[in-house]
PDB file of C-alpha atoms in Angstrom:
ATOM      1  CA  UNK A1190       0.000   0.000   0.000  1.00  0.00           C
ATOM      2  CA  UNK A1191       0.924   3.665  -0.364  1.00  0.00           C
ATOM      3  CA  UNK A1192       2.942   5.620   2.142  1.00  0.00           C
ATOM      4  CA  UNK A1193       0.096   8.459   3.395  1.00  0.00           C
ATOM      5  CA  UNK A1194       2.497  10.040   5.650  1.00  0.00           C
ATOM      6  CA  UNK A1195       5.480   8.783   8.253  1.00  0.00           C
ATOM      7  CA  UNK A1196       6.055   5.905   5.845  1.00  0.00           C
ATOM      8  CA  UNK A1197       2.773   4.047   7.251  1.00  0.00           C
ATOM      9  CA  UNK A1198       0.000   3.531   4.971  1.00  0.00           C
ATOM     10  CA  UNK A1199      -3.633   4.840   6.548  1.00  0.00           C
ATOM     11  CA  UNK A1200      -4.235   1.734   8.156  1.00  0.00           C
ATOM     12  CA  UNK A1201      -0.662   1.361  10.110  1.00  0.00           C
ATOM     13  CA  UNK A1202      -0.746   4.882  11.238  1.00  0.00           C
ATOM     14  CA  UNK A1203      -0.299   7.221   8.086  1.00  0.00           C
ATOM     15  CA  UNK A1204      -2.045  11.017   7.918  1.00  0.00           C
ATOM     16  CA  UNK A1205      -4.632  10.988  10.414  1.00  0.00           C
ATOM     17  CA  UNK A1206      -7.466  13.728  10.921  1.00  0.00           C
ATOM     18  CA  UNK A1207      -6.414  16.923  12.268  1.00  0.00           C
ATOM     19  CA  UNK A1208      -9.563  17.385  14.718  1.00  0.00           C
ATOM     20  CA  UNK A1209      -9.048  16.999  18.601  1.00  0.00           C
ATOM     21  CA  UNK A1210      -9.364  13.193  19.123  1.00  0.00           C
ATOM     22  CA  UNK A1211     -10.306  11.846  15.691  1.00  0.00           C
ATOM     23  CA  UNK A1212      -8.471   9.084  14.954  1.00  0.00           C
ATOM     24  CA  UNK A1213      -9.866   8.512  11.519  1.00  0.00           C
ATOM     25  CA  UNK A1214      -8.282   8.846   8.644  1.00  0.00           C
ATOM     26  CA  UNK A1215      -6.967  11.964   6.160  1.00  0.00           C
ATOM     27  CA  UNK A1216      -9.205  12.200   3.120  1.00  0.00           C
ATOM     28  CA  UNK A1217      -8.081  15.647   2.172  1.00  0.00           C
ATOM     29  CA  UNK A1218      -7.824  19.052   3.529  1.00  0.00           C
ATOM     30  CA  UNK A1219      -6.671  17.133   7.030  1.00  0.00           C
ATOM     31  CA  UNK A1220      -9.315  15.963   7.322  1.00  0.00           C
ATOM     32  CA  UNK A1221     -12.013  12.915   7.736  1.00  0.00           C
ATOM     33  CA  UNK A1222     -15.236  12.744   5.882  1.00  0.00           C
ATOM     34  CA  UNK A1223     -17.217  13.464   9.241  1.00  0.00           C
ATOM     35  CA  UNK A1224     -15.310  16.821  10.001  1.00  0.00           C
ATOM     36  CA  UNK A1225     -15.515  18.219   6.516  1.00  0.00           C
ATOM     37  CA  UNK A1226     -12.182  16.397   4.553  1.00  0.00           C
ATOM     38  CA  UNK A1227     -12.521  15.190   1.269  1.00  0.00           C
ATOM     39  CA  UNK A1228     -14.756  16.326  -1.505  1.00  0.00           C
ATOM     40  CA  UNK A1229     -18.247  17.946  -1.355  1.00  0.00           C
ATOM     41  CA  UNK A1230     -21.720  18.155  -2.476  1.00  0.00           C
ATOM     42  CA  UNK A1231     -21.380  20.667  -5.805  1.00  0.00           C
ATOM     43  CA  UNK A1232     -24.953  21.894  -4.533  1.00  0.00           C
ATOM     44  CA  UNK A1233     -25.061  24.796  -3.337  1.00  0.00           C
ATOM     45  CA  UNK A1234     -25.018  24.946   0.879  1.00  0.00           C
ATOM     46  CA  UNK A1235     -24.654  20.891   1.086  1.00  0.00           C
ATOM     47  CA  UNK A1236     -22.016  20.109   3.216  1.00  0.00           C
ATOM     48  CA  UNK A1237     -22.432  16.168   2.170  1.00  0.00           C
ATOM     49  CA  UNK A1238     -19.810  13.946   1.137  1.00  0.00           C
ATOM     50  CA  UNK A1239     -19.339  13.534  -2.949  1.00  0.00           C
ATOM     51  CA  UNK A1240     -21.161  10.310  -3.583  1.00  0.00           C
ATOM     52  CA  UNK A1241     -19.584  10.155  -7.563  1.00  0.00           C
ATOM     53  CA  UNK A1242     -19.931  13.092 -10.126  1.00  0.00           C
ATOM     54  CA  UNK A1243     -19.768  16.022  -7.762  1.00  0.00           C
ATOM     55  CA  UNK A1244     -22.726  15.584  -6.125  1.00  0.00           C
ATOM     56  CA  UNK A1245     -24.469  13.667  -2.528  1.00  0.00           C
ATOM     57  CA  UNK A1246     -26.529  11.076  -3.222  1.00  0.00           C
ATOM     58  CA  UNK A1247     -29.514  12.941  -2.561  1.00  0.00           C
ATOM     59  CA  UNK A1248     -28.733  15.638  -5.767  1.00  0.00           C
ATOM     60  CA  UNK A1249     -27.745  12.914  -8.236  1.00  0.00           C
ATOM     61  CA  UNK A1250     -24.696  11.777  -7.129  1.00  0.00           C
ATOM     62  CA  UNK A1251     -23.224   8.060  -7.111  1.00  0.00           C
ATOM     63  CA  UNK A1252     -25.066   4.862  -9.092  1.00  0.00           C
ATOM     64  CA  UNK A1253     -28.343   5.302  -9.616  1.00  0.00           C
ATOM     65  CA  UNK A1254     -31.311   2.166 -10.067  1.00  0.00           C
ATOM     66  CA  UNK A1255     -31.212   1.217 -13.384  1.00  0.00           C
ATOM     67  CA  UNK A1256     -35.045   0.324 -13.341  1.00  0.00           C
ATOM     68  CA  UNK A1257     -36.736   2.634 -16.184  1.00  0.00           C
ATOM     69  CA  UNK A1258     -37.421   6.064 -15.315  1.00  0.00           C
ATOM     70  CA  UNK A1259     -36.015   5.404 -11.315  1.00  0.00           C
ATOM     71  CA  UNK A1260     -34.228   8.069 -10.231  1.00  0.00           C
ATOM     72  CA  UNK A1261     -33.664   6.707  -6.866  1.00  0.00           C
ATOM     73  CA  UNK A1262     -29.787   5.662  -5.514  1.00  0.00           C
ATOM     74  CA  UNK A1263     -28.559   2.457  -6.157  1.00  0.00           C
ATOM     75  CA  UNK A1264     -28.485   0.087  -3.105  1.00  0.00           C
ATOM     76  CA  UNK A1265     -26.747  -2.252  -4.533  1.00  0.00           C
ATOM     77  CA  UNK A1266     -27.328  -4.895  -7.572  1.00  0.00           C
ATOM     78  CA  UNK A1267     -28.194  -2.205  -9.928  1.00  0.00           C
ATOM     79  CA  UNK A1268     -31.424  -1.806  -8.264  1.00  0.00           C
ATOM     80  CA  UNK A1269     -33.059   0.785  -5.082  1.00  0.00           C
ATOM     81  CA  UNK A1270     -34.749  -0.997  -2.606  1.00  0.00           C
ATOM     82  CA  UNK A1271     -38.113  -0.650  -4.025  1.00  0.00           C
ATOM     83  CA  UNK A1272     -37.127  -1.978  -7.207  1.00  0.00           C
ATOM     84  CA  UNK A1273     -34.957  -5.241  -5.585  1.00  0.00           C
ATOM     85  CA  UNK A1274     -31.965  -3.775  -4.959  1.00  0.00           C
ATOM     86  CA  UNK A1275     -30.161  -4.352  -1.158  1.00  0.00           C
ATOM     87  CA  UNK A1276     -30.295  -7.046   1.033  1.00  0.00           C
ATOM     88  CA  UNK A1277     -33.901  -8.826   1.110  1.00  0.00           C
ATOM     89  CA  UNK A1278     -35.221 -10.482   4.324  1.00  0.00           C
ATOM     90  CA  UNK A1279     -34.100 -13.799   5.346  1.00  0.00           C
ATOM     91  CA  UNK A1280     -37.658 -15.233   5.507  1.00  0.00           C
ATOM     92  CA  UNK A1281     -38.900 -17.521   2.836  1.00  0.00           C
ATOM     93  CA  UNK A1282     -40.656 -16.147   0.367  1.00  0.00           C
ATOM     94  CA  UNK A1283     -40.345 -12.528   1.678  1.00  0.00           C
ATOM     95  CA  UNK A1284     -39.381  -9.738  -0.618  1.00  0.00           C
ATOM     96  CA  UNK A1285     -39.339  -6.822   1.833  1.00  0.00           C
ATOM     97  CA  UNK A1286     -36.233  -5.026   2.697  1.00  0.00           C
ATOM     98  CA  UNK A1287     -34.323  -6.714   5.607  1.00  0.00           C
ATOM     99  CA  UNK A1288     -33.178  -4.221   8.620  1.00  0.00           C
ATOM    100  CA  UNK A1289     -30.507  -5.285  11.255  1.00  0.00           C
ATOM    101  CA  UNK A1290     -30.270  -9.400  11.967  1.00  0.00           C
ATOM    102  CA  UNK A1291     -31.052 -10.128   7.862  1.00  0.00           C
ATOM    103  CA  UNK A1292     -34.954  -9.955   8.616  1.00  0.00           C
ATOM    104  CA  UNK A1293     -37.513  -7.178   7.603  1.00  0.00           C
ATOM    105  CA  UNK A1294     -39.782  -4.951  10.427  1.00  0.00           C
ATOM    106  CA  UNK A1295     -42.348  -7.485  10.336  1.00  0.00           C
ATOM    107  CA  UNK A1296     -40.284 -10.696  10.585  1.00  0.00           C
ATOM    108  CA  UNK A1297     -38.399  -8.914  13.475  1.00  0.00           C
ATOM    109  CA  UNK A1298     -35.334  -6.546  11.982  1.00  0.00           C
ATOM    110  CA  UNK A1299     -34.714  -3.682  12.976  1.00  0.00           C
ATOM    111  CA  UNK A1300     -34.997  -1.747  15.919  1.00  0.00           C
ATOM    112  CA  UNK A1301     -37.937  -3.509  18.811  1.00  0.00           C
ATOM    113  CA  UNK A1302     -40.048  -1.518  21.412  1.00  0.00           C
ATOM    114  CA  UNK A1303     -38.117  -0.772  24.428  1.00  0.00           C
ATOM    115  CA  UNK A1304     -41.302  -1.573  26.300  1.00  0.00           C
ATOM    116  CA  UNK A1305     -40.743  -4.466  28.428  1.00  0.00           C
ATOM    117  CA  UNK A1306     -42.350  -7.772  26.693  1.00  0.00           C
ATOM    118  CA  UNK A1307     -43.023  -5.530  23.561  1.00  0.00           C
ATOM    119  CA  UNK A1308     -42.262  -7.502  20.162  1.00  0.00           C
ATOM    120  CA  UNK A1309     -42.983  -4.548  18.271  1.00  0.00           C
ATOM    121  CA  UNK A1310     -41.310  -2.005  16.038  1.00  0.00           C
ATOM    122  CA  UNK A1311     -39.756   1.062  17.582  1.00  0.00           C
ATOM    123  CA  UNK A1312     -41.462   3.963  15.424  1.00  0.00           C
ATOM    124  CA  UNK A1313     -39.402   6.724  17.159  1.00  0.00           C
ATOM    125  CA  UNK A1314     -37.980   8.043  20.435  1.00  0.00           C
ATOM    126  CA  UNK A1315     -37.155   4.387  20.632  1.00  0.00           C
ATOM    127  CA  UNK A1316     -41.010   2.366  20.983  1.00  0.00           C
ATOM    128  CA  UNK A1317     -44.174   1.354  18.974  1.00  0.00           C
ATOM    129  CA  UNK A1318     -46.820   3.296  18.508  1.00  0.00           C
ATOM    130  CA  UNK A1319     -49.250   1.854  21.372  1.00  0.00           C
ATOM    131  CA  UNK A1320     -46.258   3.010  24.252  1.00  0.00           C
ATOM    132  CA  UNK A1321     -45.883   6.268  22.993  1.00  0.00           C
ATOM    133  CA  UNK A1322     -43.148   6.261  19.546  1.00  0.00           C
ATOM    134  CA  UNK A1323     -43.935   8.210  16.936  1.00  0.00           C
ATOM    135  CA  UNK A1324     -44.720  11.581  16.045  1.00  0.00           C
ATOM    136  CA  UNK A1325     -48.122  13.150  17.854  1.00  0.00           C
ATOM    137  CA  UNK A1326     -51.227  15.001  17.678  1.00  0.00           C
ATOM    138  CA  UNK A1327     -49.727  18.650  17.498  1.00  0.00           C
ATOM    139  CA  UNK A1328     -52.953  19.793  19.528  1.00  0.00           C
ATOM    140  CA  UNK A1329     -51.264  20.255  23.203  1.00  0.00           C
ATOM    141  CA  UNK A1330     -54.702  18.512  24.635  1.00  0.00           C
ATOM    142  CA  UNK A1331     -54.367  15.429  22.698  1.00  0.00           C
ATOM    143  CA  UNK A1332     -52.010  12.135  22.821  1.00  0.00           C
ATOM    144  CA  UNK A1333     -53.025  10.428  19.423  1.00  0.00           C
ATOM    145  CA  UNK A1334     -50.967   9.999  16.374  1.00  0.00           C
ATOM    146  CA  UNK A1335     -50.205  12.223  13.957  1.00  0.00           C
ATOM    147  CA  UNK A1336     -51.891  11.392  10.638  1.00  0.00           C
ATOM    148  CA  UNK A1337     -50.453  14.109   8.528  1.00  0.00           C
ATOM    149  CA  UNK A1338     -49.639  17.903   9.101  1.00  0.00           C
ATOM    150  CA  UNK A1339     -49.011  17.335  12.439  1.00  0.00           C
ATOM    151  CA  UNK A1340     -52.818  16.838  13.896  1.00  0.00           C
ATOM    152  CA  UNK A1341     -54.491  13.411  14.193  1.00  0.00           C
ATOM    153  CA  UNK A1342     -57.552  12.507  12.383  1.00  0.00           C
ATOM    154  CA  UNK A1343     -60.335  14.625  14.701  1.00  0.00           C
ATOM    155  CA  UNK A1344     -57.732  17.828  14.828  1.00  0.00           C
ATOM    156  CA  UNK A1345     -57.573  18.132  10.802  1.00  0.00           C
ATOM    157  CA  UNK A1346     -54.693  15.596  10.263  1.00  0.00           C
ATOM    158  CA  UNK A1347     -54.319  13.328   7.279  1.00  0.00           C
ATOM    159  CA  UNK A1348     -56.247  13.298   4.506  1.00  0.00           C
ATOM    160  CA  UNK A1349     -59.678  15.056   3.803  1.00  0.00           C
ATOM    161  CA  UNK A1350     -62.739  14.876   1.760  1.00  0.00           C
ATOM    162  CA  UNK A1351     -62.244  16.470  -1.745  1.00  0.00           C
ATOM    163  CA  UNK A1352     -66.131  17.624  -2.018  1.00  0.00           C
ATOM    164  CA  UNK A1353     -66.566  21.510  -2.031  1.00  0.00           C
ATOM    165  CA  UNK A1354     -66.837  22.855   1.370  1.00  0.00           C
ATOM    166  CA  UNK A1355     -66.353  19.566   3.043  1.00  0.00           C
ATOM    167  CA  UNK A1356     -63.810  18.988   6.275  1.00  0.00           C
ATOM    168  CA  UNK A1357     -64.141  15.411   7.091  1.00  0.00           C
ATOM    169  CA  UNK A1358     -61.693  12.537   6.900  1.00  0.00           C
ATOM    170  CA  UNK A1359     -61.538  10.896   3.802  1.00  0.00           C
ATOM    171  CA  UNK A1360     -62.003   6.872   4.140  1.00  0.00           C
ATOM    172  CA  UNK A1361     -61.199   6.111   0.746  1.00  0.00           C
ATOM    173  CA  UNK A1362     -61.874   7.161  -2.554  1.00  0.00           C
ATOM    174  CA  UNK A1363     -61.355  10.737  -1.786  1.00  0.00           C
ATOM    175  CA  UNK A1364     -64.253  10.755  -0.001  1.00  0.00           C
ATOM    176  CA  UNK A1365     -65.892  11.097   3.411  1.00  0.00           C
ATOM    177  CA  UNK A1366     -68.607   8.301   4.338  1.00  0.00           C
ATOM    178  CA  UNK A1367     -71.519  10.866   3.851  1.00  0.00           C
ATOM    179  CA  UNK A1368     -70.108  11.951   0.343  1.00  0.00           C
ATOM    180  CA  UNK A1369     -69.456   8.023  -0.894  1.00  0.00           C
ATOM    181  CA  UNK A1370     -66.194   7.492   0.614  1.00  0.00           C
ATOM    182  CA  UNK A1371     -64.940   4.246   1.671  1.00  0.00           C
ATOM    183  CA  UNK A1372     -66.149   0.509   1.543  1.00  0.00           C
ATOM    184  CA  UNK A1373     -69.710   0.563  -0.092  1.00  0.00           C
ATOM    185  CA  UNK A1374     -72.909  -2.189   0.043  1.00  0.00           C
ATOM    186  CA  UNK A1375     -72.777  -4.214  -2.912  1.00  0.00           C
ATOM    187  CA  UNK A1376     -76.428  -5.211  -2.839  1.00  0.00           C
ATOM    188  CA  UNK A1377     -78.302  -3.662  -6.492  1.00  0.00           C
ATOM    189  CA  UNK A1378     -80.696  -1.895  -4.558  1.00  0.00           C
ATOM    190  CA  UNK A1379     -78.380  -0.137  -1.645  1.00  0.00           C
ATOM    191  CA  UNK A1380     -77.733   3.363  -2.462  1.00  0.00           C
TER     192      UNK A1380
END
């Protein structure tokens, strides 16, 4: 290997980061990747690592998925995830993504509930939605997920009716119950 410095290549000691305590290594300006070495985002006020091309990953930089008309990065085998691409859970016959352990959120990856005797995900702040994770109602008198825009369902969060004038949730279709939202009777004569 090259001699970065000393006559020691990076891993046996060469040019080190020049920021109190890092013992990383020199990948330009002396300095690591995490304290601003090396090359830069080309967009400007990104202070993100060049990914390939100039740019982060998130302004076109490095490999994208090569599935037609995907602009998303590549995550490995040509493909983004949610085109195939990355690791895939462990489980027979599961396509989802795998997290941490080779297994997907619902076969167990990823991070758990730090509820005691709680199997499921942690959705934020580090537990499932039923102990608390998750973002929350934004109205200061209620404890109820947040279904969009900060509010839950009965403070205006999530999704609403698209008839004229109309405030209520929509259940599907667009629509409110009253308007025709949502699961209808199939019976000929039900209205």
């Amino acid at each position: 290997k090259s001699d970065q410095g000393g006559g020691f290549c990076k891993k046996h000691g060469g040019k080190r980061c020049s920021a109190p305590s890092c013992e990383q290594g020199d990948v330009g300006g002396g300095l690591c990747i995490d304290h601003g070495g090396g090359k830069r985002c080309s967009d400007p006020g990104c202070e993100k690592g060049d990914a390939g091309g100039g740019f982060c990953a998130a302004h076109g930089g490095g490999k994208r998925c090569t599935y037609p008309g995907c602009e998303k990065c590549n995550s490995g085998g040509g493909f983004c995830i949610a085109h195939g691409g990355g690791k895939r859970c462990a489980m027979t016959n599961c396509t989802k993504s795998a997290k941490s352990g080779g297994l997907c959120k619902a076969h167990g990856g990823g991070r758990r509930c730090q509820h005691p005797g709680c199997p499921s995900s942690e959705e934020g702040g580090g537990f499932c939605v039923t102990h608390g994770g998750g973002k929350r109602c934004s109205d200061p008198s209620c404890d109820k997920r947040d279904q969009g825009g900060g509010y839950c369902g009965a403070h205006g969060g999530g999704k609403r009716c698209t008839d004229p004038g109309c405030k209520k949730g929509d259940v599907g279709g667009g629509k409110c119950v009253i308007h025709g939202g949502g699961k209808r009777c199939t019976h000929p004569s039900c209205t």
